Amino acid sequence: MALSKPQQRKPIHYRHIQCNGYLRDDGLWDIEAHLTDDKGYPFPTLQRGVLQPGELVHELWLRLTLDNQLVIQDVEAAMAITPFSICSQIEDNYKRLIGLQIGRGWTQKAKELVGGIEGCSHLLELLRPMATTAIQTIYPYINFSEDGRFPISDNVLNSCHSFSDRNEIINEFWPEKYQGQQLDVQEVNDE
């Protein structure tokens, strides 16, 4: 189901984020993100003059190279279009992420390494969808089975409503991880 029909409106800002996952020939994984921003009106900038509607304010790329355990092996940042000429000076700072493992708390660690004046807020924002893209790329592929089952990892367990350790999905497919209330057989038969 899509969203309801909106009220009359005019376009002001467009942000496009695309994340893709790739298996490399060397057995590692590349997770790539591409972000663009543009405006729906003539947009004055301090260094680039007035940008016309559709002219990019930002075009940013980020690639994380990961192993099967989601440990970052390499990073490449590219800031092709930015509002200021000095933005790209921090591209190499993203190499500081090498060695981090995607999992609980990793975005906070990344923020400590490349947040604030050490990085770009937009590149930092890309790390969250890149993490979920990595999980969607790597885990199903390396754990593929004909019936669609896979071992549920701690990164996935309790990551959303459907993967709550207290609901029927976990009880049905990963009963060893289920933490909800167990109904005895008599209660189920009485319903």
N, CA, C and O of each residue as an XYZ file, in Angstrom:
764
protein
N       0.840     -1.172      0.000
C       0.000      0.000      0.000
C       0.889      1.239      0.000
O       1.828      1.329      0.790
N       0.607      2.166     -0.853
C       1.370      3.417     -0.938
C       0.803      4.451      0.032
O      -0.225      4.219      0.669
N       1.469      5.572      0.135
C       0.958      6.676      0.944
C      -0.309      7.237      0.308
O      -0.557      7.043     -0.883
N      -1.093      7.920      1.101
C      -2.302      8.562      0.584
C      -1.918      9.716     -0.340
O      -0.777     10.179     -0.328
N      -2.872     10.172     -1.131
C      -2.621     11.286     -2.041
C      -2.310     12.540     -1.210
O      -3.067     12.879     -0.301
N      -1.197     13.232     -1.520
C      -0.820     14.410     -0.723
C      -1.638     15.638     -1.097
O      -2.327     15.662     -2.117
N      -1.546     16.654     -0.248
C      -2.118     17.962     -0.549
C      -1.333     18.589     -1.698
O      -0.254     18.107     -2.041
N      -1.860     19.655     -2.294
C      -1.112     20.393     -3.312
C       0.191     20.875     -2.689
O       0.198     21.344     -1.551
N       1.281     20.764     -3.420
C       2.573     21.138     -2.865
C       3.563     21.401     -3.993
O       3.310     21.055     -5.147
N       4.685     22.012     -3.651
C       5.727     22.227     -4.647
C       7.022     21.610     -4.153
O       7.290     21.613     -2.951
N       7.827     21.084     -5.058
C       9.068     20.431     -4.643
C      10.100     21.449     -4.167
O      10.302     22.484     -4.802
N      10.745     21.149     -3.050
C      11.752     22.026     -2.470
C      13.118     21.336     -2.427
O      14.114     21.913     -2.862
N      13.170     20.123     -1.913
C      14.457     19.438     -1.753
C      14.300     17.965     -2.122
O      13.314     17.320     -1.765
N      15.285     17.453     -2.836
C      15.329     16.036     -3.195
C      16.609     15.424     -2.652
O      17.703     15.914     -2.932
N      16.480     14.382     -1.894
C      17.642     13.597     -1.464
C      17.424     12.179     -1.972
O      16.379     11.567     -1.747
N      18.429     11.682     -2.655
C      18.388     10.314     -3.164
C      19.552      9.554     -2.550
O      20.700      9.996     -2.598
N      19.233      8.402     -1.973
C      20.249      7.524     -1.405
C      20.055      6.149     -2.011
O      18.959      5.589     -1.983
N      21.126      5.617     -2.556
C      21.077      4.260     -3.081
C      22.210      3.474     -2.448
O      23.351      3.935     -2.407
N      21.894      2.294     -1.958
C      22.893      1.399     -1.371
C      22.818      0.057     -2.083
O      21.734     -0.487     -2.292
N      23.979     -0.470     -2.453
C      24.055     -1.755     -3.141
C      25.131     -2.610     -2.504
O      26.117     -2.096     -1.974
N      24.933     -3.935     -2.559
C      25.909     -4.877     -2.038
C      26.431     -5.780     -3.137
O      25.682     -6.222     -4.008
N      27.745     -6.052     -3.081
C      28.409     -6.846     -4.117
C      29.341     -7.872     -3.476
O      30.011     -7.582     -2.484
N      29.376     -9.075     -4.054
C      30.356    -10.086     -3.689
C      31.547     -9.939     -4.624
O      31.398    -10.000     -5.844
N      32.714     -9.747     -4.057
C      33.925     -9.564     -4.851
C      34.534    -10.918     -5.209
O      34.253    -11.921     -4.553
N      35.350    -10.944     -6.230
C      36.021    -12.171     -6.650
C      36.971    -12.713     -5.594
O      37.263    -13.908     -5.581
N      37.465    -11.839     -4.696
C      38.383    -12.288     -3.645
C      37.662    -12.769     -2.386
O      38.307    -13.078     -1.384
N      36.310    -12.835     -2.429
C      35.537    -13.337     -1.301
C      35.109    -12.260     -0.314
O      34.333    -12.541      0.598
N      35.594    -11.044     -0.475
C      35.139     -9.935      0.363
C      33.879     -9.324     -0.247
O      33.457     -9.706     -1.339
N      33.295     -8.387      0.457
C      32.040     -7.754      0.055
C      32.231     -6.253     -0.048
O      32.887     -5.649      0.801
N      31.665     -5.647     -1.079
C      31.630     -4.192     -1.193
C      30.193     -3.730     -0.982
O      29.265     -4.211     -1.631
N      30.037     -2.797     -0.072
C      28.759     -2.137      0.148
C      28.968     -0.691     -0.267
O      29.791      0.016      0.315
N      28.221     -0.251     -1.277
C      28.401      1.094     -1.821
C      27.140      1.922     -1.624
O      26.018      1.452     -1.812
N      27.367      3.160     -1.242
C      26.262      4.107     -1.085
C      26.548      5.335     -1.939
O      27.690      5.773     -2.077
N      25.478      5.871     -2.504
C      25.546      7.069     -3.348
C      24.444      8.011     -2.871
O      23.278      7.623     -2.798
N      24.811      9.230     -2.553
C      23.858     10.231     -2.069
C      23.920     11.448     -2.973
O      24.998     11.946     -3.299
N      22.740     11.919     -3.374
C      22.653     13.200     -4.079
C      21.588     14.059     -3.417
O      20.585     13.562     -2.906
N      21.839     15.372     -3.441
C      20.885     16.381     -2.982
C      20.744     17.411     -4.090
O      21.730     17.815     -4.707
N      19.521     17.828     -4.336
C      19.292     18.977     -5.214
C      18.014     19.677     -4.777
O      17.232     19.146     -3.988
N      17.819     20.871     -5.302
C      16.687     21.710     -4.902
C      15.706     21.859     -6.061
O      16.055     21.655     -7.224
N      14.502     22.210     -5.724
C      13.464     22.454     -6.715
C      13.302     23.930     -7.036
O      12.297     24.331     -7.622
N      14.271     24.732     -6.662
C      14.214     26.173     -6.887
C      15.650     26.683     -7.038
O      16.581     25.978     -6.648
N      15.862     27.877     -7.589
C      17.229     28.417     -7.665
C      17.785     28.586     -6.249
O      17.190     29.268     -5.415
N      18.921     27.961     -5.994
C      19.474     27.865     -4.641
C      20.829     28.578     -4.578
O      21.792     28.134     -5.203
N      20.905     29.685     -3.824
C      22.171     30.419     -3.735
C      23.152     29.706     -2.810
O      22.786     29.267     -1.719
N      24.394     29.598     -3.257
C      25.454     29.024     -2.429
C      26.566     30.053     -2.282
O      26.672     30.982     -3.083
N      27.381     29.886     -1.273
C      28.437     30.852     -0.993
C      29.607     30.752     -1.971
O      30.202     31.769     -2.325
N      29.942     29.539     -2.411
C      31.104     29.372     -3.281
C      30.763     29.014     -4.718
O      31.564     29.268     -5.618
N      29.609     28.439     -4.954
C      29.310     27.949     -6.297
C      28.296     28.817     -7.039
O      27.921     28.499     -8.168
N      27.862     29.877     -6.436
C      26.867     30.726     -7.080
C      25.475     30.142     -6.920
O      25.241     29.322     -6.033
N      24.558     30.557     -7.770
C      23.173     30.089     -7.706
C      23.052     28.785     -8.484
O      23.346     28.728     -9.678
N      22.616     27.741     -7.787
C      22.381     26.448     -8.433
C      20.955     26.419     -8.944
O      20.026     26.791     -8.227
N      20.782     25.988    -10.157
C      19.456     25.918    -10.757
C      18.740     24.648    -10.313
O      19.396     23.682     -9.923
N      17.398     24.625    -10.365
C      16.659     23.416     -9.985
C      17.220     22.191    -10.715
O      17.418     22.203    -11.930
N      17.465     21.152     -9.946
C      18.018     19.920    -10.499
C      19.536     19.861    -10.502
O      20.105     18.783    -10.674
N      20.206     20.990    -10.315
C      21.667     20.998    -10.243
C      22.078     20.498     -8.855
O      21.573     20.981     -7.842
N      22.985     19.542     -8.818
C      23.328     18.885     -7.559
C      24.054     19.800     -6.583
O      24.991     20.514     -6.943
N      23.592     19.758     -5.334
C      24.287     20.397     -4.224
C      25.351     19.430     -3.702
O      26.478     19.830     -3.409
N      24.978     18.151     -3.590
C      25.876     17.094     -3.133
C      25.821     15.924     -4.105
O      24.761     15.585     -4.632
N      26.972     15.316     -4.334
C      27.062     13.968     -4.902
C      28.205     13.290     -4.172
O      29.375     13.622     -4.362
N      27.838     12.332     -3.330
C      28.786     11.690     -2.423
C      28.717     10.174     -2.602
O      27.651      9.607     -2.842
N      29.867      9.543     -2.480
C      29.985      8.090     -2.585
C      30.738      7.571     -1.364
O      31.644      8.226     -0.850
N      30.345      6.383     -0.912
C      31.065      5.724      0.167
C      31.049      4.222     -0.099
O      29.998      3.639     -0.364
N      32.224      3.604     -0.026
C      32.332      2.152     -0.198
C      32.984      1.550      1.037
O      34.062      1.970      1.457
N      32.309      0.555      1.613
C      32.865     -0.243      2.701
C      33.172     -1.622      2.145
O      32.314     -2.239      1.513
N      34.376     -2.111      2.370
C      34.733     -3.475      2.004
C      34.758     -4.284      3.291
O      35.462     -3.941      4.242
N      33.977     -5.369      3.310
C      33.749     -6.156      4.526
C      34.127     -7.610      4.322
O      34.182     -8.100      3.194
N      34.388     -8.302      5.438
C      34.523     -9.753      5.395
C      33.194    -10.379      5.812
O      32.219     -9.664      6.048
N      33.149    -11.695      5.903
C      31.893    -12.387      6.231
C      31.381    -12.065      7.632
O      30.195    -12.243      7.911
N      32.259    -11.594      8.513
C      31.854    -11.246      9.882
C      31.501     -9.765     10.011
O      31.341     -9.261     11.123
N      31.378     -9.066      8.879
C      31.018     -7.651      8.828
C      32.097     -6.745      9.426
O      31.798     -5.664      9.934
N      33.334     -7.190      9.363
C      34.458     -6.362      9.806
C      34.955     -5.570      8.595
O      35.199     -6.133      7.528
N      35.099     -4.274      8.775
C      35.515     -3.395      7.681
C      36.993     -3.621      7.378
O      37.854     -3.480      8.247
N      37.262     -3.973      6.128
C      38.624     -4.230      5.656
C      39.211     -3.027      4.923
O      40.425     -2.823      4.923
N      38.344     -2.235      4.299
C      38.798     -1.051      3.571
C      37.621     -0.093      3.435
O      36.462     -0.493      3.544
N      37.933      1.171      3.197
C      36.922      2.215      3.030
C      37.404      3.175      1.951
O      38.589      3.500      1.869
N      36.469      3.617      1.132
C      36.773      4.674      0.174
C      35.620      5.668      0.174
O      34.458      5.288      0.026
N      35.947      6.924      0.340
C      34.963      8.012      0.269
C      35.321      8.886     -0.927
O      36.495      9.141     -1.193
N      34.300      9.339     -1.641
C      34.514     10.252     -2.770
C      33.416     11.305     -2.730
O      32.226     10.989     -2.748
N      33.839     12.552     -2.676
C      32.902     13.670     -2.602
C      33.012     14.447     -3.913
O      33.746     15.430     -4.017
N      32.260     13.976     -4.911
C      32.368     14.516     -6.268
C      31.840     15.940     -6.374
O      32.440     16.789     -7.032
N      30.702     16.193     -5.715
C      30.090     17.528     -5.743
C      29.744     17.902     -4.315
O      29.072     17.151     -3.610
N      30.215     19.083     -3.891
C      29.975     19.556     -2.533
C      29.712     21.063     -2.560
O      30.049     21.731     -3.538
N      29.118     21.594     -1.507
C      28.856     23.031     -1.493
C      30.116     23.875     -1.299
O      30.162     25.028     -1.728
N      31.141     23.305     -0.651
C      32.364     24.044     -0.384
C      33.559     23.299     -0.960
O      33.573     22.069     -1.005
N      34.549     24.042     -1.396
C      35.723     23.449     -2.033
C      36.549     22.593     -1.081
O      37.301     21.731     -1.537
N      36.434     22.804      0.221
C      37.259     22.065      1.181
C      36.590     20.796      1.713
O      37.220     20.050      2.462
N      35.355     20.534      1.355
C      34.641     19.374      1.902
C      35.422     18.072      1.712
O      35.506     17.254      2.628
N      35.980     17.888      0.540
C      36.626     16.613      0.225
C      37.934     16.388      0.984
O      38.518     15.309      0.884
N      38.395     17.361      1.726
C      39.643     17.193      2.475
C      39.576     16.088      3.527
O      40.610     15.612      3.994
N      38.371     15.680      3.898
C      38.225     14.667      4.952
C      37.981     13.264      4.399
O      37.754     12.337      5.176
N      38.021     13.084      3.086
C      37.734     11.768      2.499
C      38.586     10.665      3.123
O      38.058      9.609      3.473
N      39.873     10.884      3.265
C      40.768      9.846      3.796
C      40.515      9.533      5.273
O      40.911      8.469      5.751
N      39.866     10.439      5.996
C      39.558     10.164      7.401
C      38.689      8.917      7.556
O      38.721      8.272      8.604
N      37.916      8.572      6.533
C      37.020      7.416      6.625
C      37.780      6.095      6.698
O      37.198      5.069      7.049
N      39.079      6.109      6.367
C      39.928      4.910      6.544
C      39.995      4.531      8.025
O      40.313      3.388      8.354
N      39.699      5.473      8.918
C      39.707      5.190     10.360
C      38.680      4.121     10.738
O      38.767      3.525     11.811
N      37.721      3.883      9.865
C      36.691      2.879     10.145
C      37.202      1.453      9.963
O      36.561      0.504     10.414
N      38.346      1.296      9.309
C      38.897     -0.042      9.079
C      39.104     -0.732     10.427
O      39.675     -0.167     11.360
N      38.620     -1.970     10.496
C      38.720     -2.758     11.724
C      37.453     -2.781     12.545
O      37.280     -3.667     13.382
N      36.548     -1.813     12.326
C      35.270     -1.833     13.046
C      34.386     -2.940     12.497
O      34.455     -3.278     11.315
N      33.561     -3.497     13.360
C      32.597     -4.516     12.949
C      31.199     -3.919     13.010
O      30.813     -3.303     14.004
N      30.453     -4.112     11.937
C      29.067     -3.652     11.919
C      28.268     -4.508     12.882
O      28.272     -5.736     12.793
N      27.593     -3.859     13.787
C      26.794     -4.532     14.802
C      26.312     -3.488     15.790
O      26.451     -2.287     15.560
N      25.754     -3.948     16.873
C      25.245     -3.016     17.875
C      26.348     -2.074     18.350
O      27.446     -2.506     18.702
N      26.033     -0.782     18.352
C      26.959      0.218     18.850
C      28.004      0.687     17.852
O      28.810      1.561     18.168
N      28.003      0.124     16.661
C      29.070      0.475     15.719
C      28.916      1.885     15.170
O      29.922      2.535     14.885
N      27.683      2.383     15.011
C      27.528      3.738     14.479
C      28.044      4.771     15.478
O      28.548      5.819     15.074
N      27.927      4.491     16.765
C      28.482      5.397     17.777
C      30.006      5.414     17.694
O      30.628      6.473     17.786
N      30.602      4.236     17.519
C      32.058      4.172     17.371
C      32.504      4.924     16.119
O      33.505      5.640     16.131
N      31.741      4.748     15.037
C      32.070      5.450     13.787
C      31.966      6.958     13.993
O      32.803      7.718     13.505
N      30.943      7.382     14.713
C      30.761      8.813     14.977
C      31.941      9.376     15.762
O      32.362     10.508     15.523
N      32.470      8.605     16.685
C      33.639      9.045     17.455
C      34.861      9.216     16.546
O      35.697     10.087     16.786
N      34.962      8.389     15.509
C      36.129      8.422     14.621
C      36.022      9.459     13.504
O      37.009     10.107     13.156
N      34.814      9.614     12.940
C      34.670     10.496     11.772
C      33.473     11.441     11.897
O      32.977     11.950     10.892
N      33.016     11.673     13.112
C      31.927     12.614     13.321
C      32.442     14.033     13.498
O      33.646     14.263     13.611
N      31.529     14.962     13.519
C      31.880     16.360     13.752
C      32.862     16.878     12.718
O      32.697     16.635     11.522
N      33.881     17.588     13.170
C      34.833     18.224     12.259
C      35.789     17.236     11.601
O      36.575     17.622     10.736
N      35.731     15.962     12.002
C      36.598     14.941     11.412
C      35.982     14.308     10.164
O      36.625     13.494      9.501
N      34.745     14.675      9.842
C      34.085     14.028      8.718
C      33.013     14.893      8.100
O      33.025     16.118      8.219
N      32.102     14.238      7.450
C      30.973     14.873      6.760
C      29.687     14.289      7.333
O      29.531     13.069      7.396
N      28.776     15.148      7.746
C      27.536     14.647      8.351
C      26.755     13.768      7.376
O      26.089     12.824      7.801
N      26.825     14.061      6.083
C      26.071     13.280      5.095
C      26.688     11.897      4.900
O      25.964     10.907      4.796
N      28.014     11.821      4.849
C      28.660     10.510      4.752
C      28.395      9.694      6.012
O      28.172      8.486      5.937
N      28.418     10.346      7.159
C      28.121      9.659      8.411
C      26.703      9.087      8.397
O      26.474      7.973      8.868
N      25.759      9.851      7.857
C      24.371      9.379      7.749
C      24.261      8.120      6.900
O      23.386      7.287      7.138
N      25.133      7.974      5.918
C      25.072      6.817      5.024
C      25.418      5.512      5.732
O      25.047      4.437      5.261
N      26.121      5.594      6.849
C      26.571      4.372      7.512
C      25.416      3.507      8.003
O      25.521      2.281      7.986
N      24.335      4.110      8.434
C      23.196      3.308      8.925
C      22.554      2.496      7.803
O      22.413      1.282      7.958
N      22.153      3.107      6.670
C      21.592      2.257      5.606
C      22.626      1.310      4.999
O      22.266      0.256      4.476
N      23.900      1.676      5.065
C      24.931      0.761      4.565
C      25.026     -0.476      5.452
O      25.262     -1.578      4.959
N      24.842     -0.296      6.764
C      24.889     -1.440      7.678
C      23.756     -2.410      7.381
O      23.980     -3.619      7.309
N      22.552     -1.899      7.208
C      21.441     -2.806      6.913
C      21.599     -3.423      5.523
O      21.194     -4.564      5.305
N      22.184     -2.679      4.584
C      22.458     -3.248      3.263
C      23.479     -4.369      3.380
O      23.349     -5.394      2.711
N      24.489     -4.189      4.215
C      25.496     -5.234      4.421
C      24.860     -6.498      4.982
O      25.137     -7.601      4.511
N      24.015     -6.336      5.979
C      23.351     -7.494      6.580
C      22.464     -8.185      5.553
O      22.467     -9.412      5.453
N      21.697     -7.394      4.780
C      20.821     -7.966      3.755
C      21.614     -8.628      2.628
O      21.132     -9.570      1.998
N      22.817     -8.143      2.375
C      23.655     -8.697      1.311
C      24.348     -9.977      1.761
O      24.293    -10.991      1.066
N      24.991     -9.935      2.906
C      25.914    -10.990      3.310
C      25.216    -12.170      3.970
O      25.391    -13.304      3.524
N      24.430    -11.941      5.018
C      23.869    -13.058      5.774
C      23.000    -13.992      4.939
O      23.206    -15.205      4.987
N      22.041    -13.481      4.181
C      21.229    -14.423      3.398
C      22.057    -15.198      2.367
O      21.787    -16.373      2.115
N      23.042    -14.561      1.782
C      23.831    -15.208      0.744
C      24.697    -16.334      1.319
O      24.729    -17.431      0.761
N      25.393    -16.076      2.417
C      26.285    -17.115      2.949
C      25.525    -18.179      3.735
O      26.060    -19.257      3.994
N      24.285    -17.887      4.116
C      23.486    -18.852      4.873
C      22.302    -19.385      4.073
O      21.346    -19.905      4.649
N      22.363    -19.257      2.750
C      21.248    -19.645      1.897
C      20.855    -21.100      2.114
O      21.704    -21.986      2.219
N      19.551    -21.320      2.177
C      19.019    -22.684      2.187
C      17.753    -22.702      1.345
O      17.094    -21.679      1.166
N      17.431    -23.864      0.838
C      16.279    -24.008     -0.063
C      14.956    -23.611      0.597
O      14.052    -23.127     -0.084
N      14.831    -23.809      1.914
C      13.562    -23.493      2.579
C      13.502    -22.057      3.110
O      12.525    -21.683      3.759
N      14.533    -21.251      2.843
C      14.515    -19.855      3.270
C      14.957    -19.633      4.696
O      15.000    -18.494      5.162
N      15.288    -20.708      5.404
C      15.738    -20.571      6.794
C      17.195    -20.149      6.832
O      17.959    -20.450      5.915
N      17.574    -19.465      7.874
C      18.958    -19.073      8.092
C      19.172    -18.955      9.592
O      18.225    -18.697     10.335
N      20.403    -19.140     10.042
C      20.644    -18.939     11.474
C      20.475    -17.460     11.803
O      21.047    -16.602     11.130
N      19.704    -17.168     12.819
C      19.459    -15.769     13.159
C      20.611    -15.263     14.027
O      20.954    -15.873     15.040
N      21.196    -14.153     13.620
C      22.344    -13.604     14.341
C      21.871    -12.590     15.378
O      20.724    -12.142     15.353
N      22.770    -12.241     16.284
C      22.460    -11.224     17.287
C      22.234     -9.860     16.641
O      21.533     -9.022     17.208
N      22.818     -9.622     15.458
C      22.576     -8.361     14.743
C      21.138     -8.261     14.260
O      20.603     -7.161     14.123
N      20.515     -9.394     14.002
C      19.149     -9.413     13.471
C      18.123     -9.544     14.594
O      17.085     -8.882     14.566
N      18.403    -10.385     15.571
C      17.471    -10.610     16.675
C      17.183     -9.288     17.388
O      18.106     -8.573     17.777
N      15.904     -8.970     17.555
C      15.422     -7.741     18.205
C      15.757     -6.472     17.422
O      15.774     -5.380     17.990
N      16.023     -6.609     16.126
C      16.310     -5.427     15.306
C      15.043     -4.777     14.771
O      15.087     -3.644     14.294
N      13.918     -5.474     14.843
C      12.641     -4.908     14.394
C      11.504     -5.708     15.021
O      11.745     -6.693     15.718
N      10.278     -5.289     14.776
C       9.096     -5.943     15.345
C       9.043     -7.424     14.984
O       8.817     -8.270     15.850
N       9.250     -7.738     13.704
C       9.124     -9.131     13.267
C      10.188    -10.032     13.873
O       9.947    -11.220     14.084
N      11.364     -9.479     14.155
C      12.440    -10.284     14.721
C      12.557    -10.138     16.235
O      13.604    -10.446     16.804
N      11.496     -9.673     16.894
C      11.485     -9.605     18.354
C      11.559    -11.013     18.924
O      10.870    -11.913     18.445
N      12.391    -11.212     19.947
C      12.514    -12.543     20.543
C      11.284    -12.927     21.359
O      11.260    -13.984     21.988
N      10.257    -12.064     21.349
C       9.038    -12.345     22.096
C       7.816    -12.558     21.195
O       6.685    -12.560     21.681
N       8.033    -12.736     19.898
C       6.856    -12.912     19.040
C       6.840    -14.268     18.351
O       7.778    -15.057     18.461
N       5.757    -14.513     17.643
C       5.511    -15.830     17.053
C       6.463    -16.200     15.920
O       6.680    -17.386     15.674
N       7.034    -15.225     15.228
C       7.972    -15.537     14.147
C       9.204    -16.236     14.721
O       9.627    -17.273     14.210
N       9.772    -15.675     15.770
C      10.945    -16.278     16.403
C      10.573    -17.625     17.008
O      11.328    -18.589     16.879
N       9.436    -17.703     17.657
C       8.997    -18.960     18.259
C       8.854    -20.051     17.197
O       9.210    -21.204     17.442
N       8.338    -19.695     16.026
C       8.107    -20.688     14.975
C       9.404    -21.126     14.287
O       9.618    -22.319     14.071
N      10.268    -20.166     13.941
C      11.427    -20.496     13.117
C      12.745    -20.642     13.897
O      13.651    -21.341     13.446
N      12.856    -19.993     15.055
C      14.057    -20.088     15.881
C      13.637    -20.265     17.344
O      13.925    -19.401     18.172
N      12.969    -21.356     17.669
C      12.426    -21.521     19.037
C      13.490    -21.454     20.132
O      13.179    -21.124     21.276
N      14.732    -21.763     19.792
C      15.800    -21.698     20.795
C      16.111    -20.257     21.211
O      16.737    -20.037     22.247
N      15.681    -19.278     20.414
C      15.904    -17.857     20.718
C      14.668    -17.196     21.333
O      14.738    -16.053     21.783
N      13.560    -17.895     21.355
C      12.287    -17.325     21.815
C      12.327    -17.029     23.310
O      12.725    -17.881     24.105
N      11.909    -15.804     23.699
C      11.893    -15.390     25.097
C      10.483    -15.048     25.587
O      10.301    -14.633     26.732
N       9.507    -15.224     24.725
C       8.125    -14.895     25.101
C       7.521    -15.954     26.002
O       8.164    -16.936     26.370
N       6.271    -15.723     26.342
C       5.567    -16.637     27.220
C       5.217    -17.904     26.453
O       4.640    -17.849     25.366
N       5.568    -19.029     27.025
C       5.238    -20.317     26.409
C       3.831    -20.715     26.837
O       3.506    -20.748     28.023
N       3.011    -21.014     25.841
C       1.677    -21.534     26.136
C       1.774    -23.039     26.234
O       2.438    -23.678     25.418
N       1.102    -23.622     27.247
C       1.157    -25.081     27.274
C       0.155    -25.638     26.280
O      -0.739    -24.926     25.824
N       0.303    -26.888     25.950
C      -0.496    -27.518     24.895
C      -1.977    -27.427     25.211
O      -2.775    -27.237     24.294
N      -2.379    -27.555     26.465
C      -3.789    -27.486     26.845
C      -4.376    -26.123     26.536
O      -5.496    -26.043     26.032
N      -3.634    -25.017     26.832
C      -4.121    -23.661     26.554
C      -4.347    -23.479     25.061
O      -5.335    -22.862     24.663
N      -3.464    -23.995     24.236
C      -3.596    -23.853     22.786
C      -4.807    -24.619     22.301
O      -5.542    -24.122     21.448
N      -5.038    -25.816     22.821
C      -6.180    -26.635     22.405
C      -7.501    -26.039     22.859
O      -8.521    -26.233     22.198
N      -7.505    -25.313     23.978
C      -8.736    -24.699     24.483
C      -9.178    -23.514     23.638
O     -10.351    -23.142     23.669
N      -8.250    -22.904     22.871
C      -8.599    -21.705     22.099
C      -9.341    -22.011     20.889
O      -9.702    -21.104     20.140
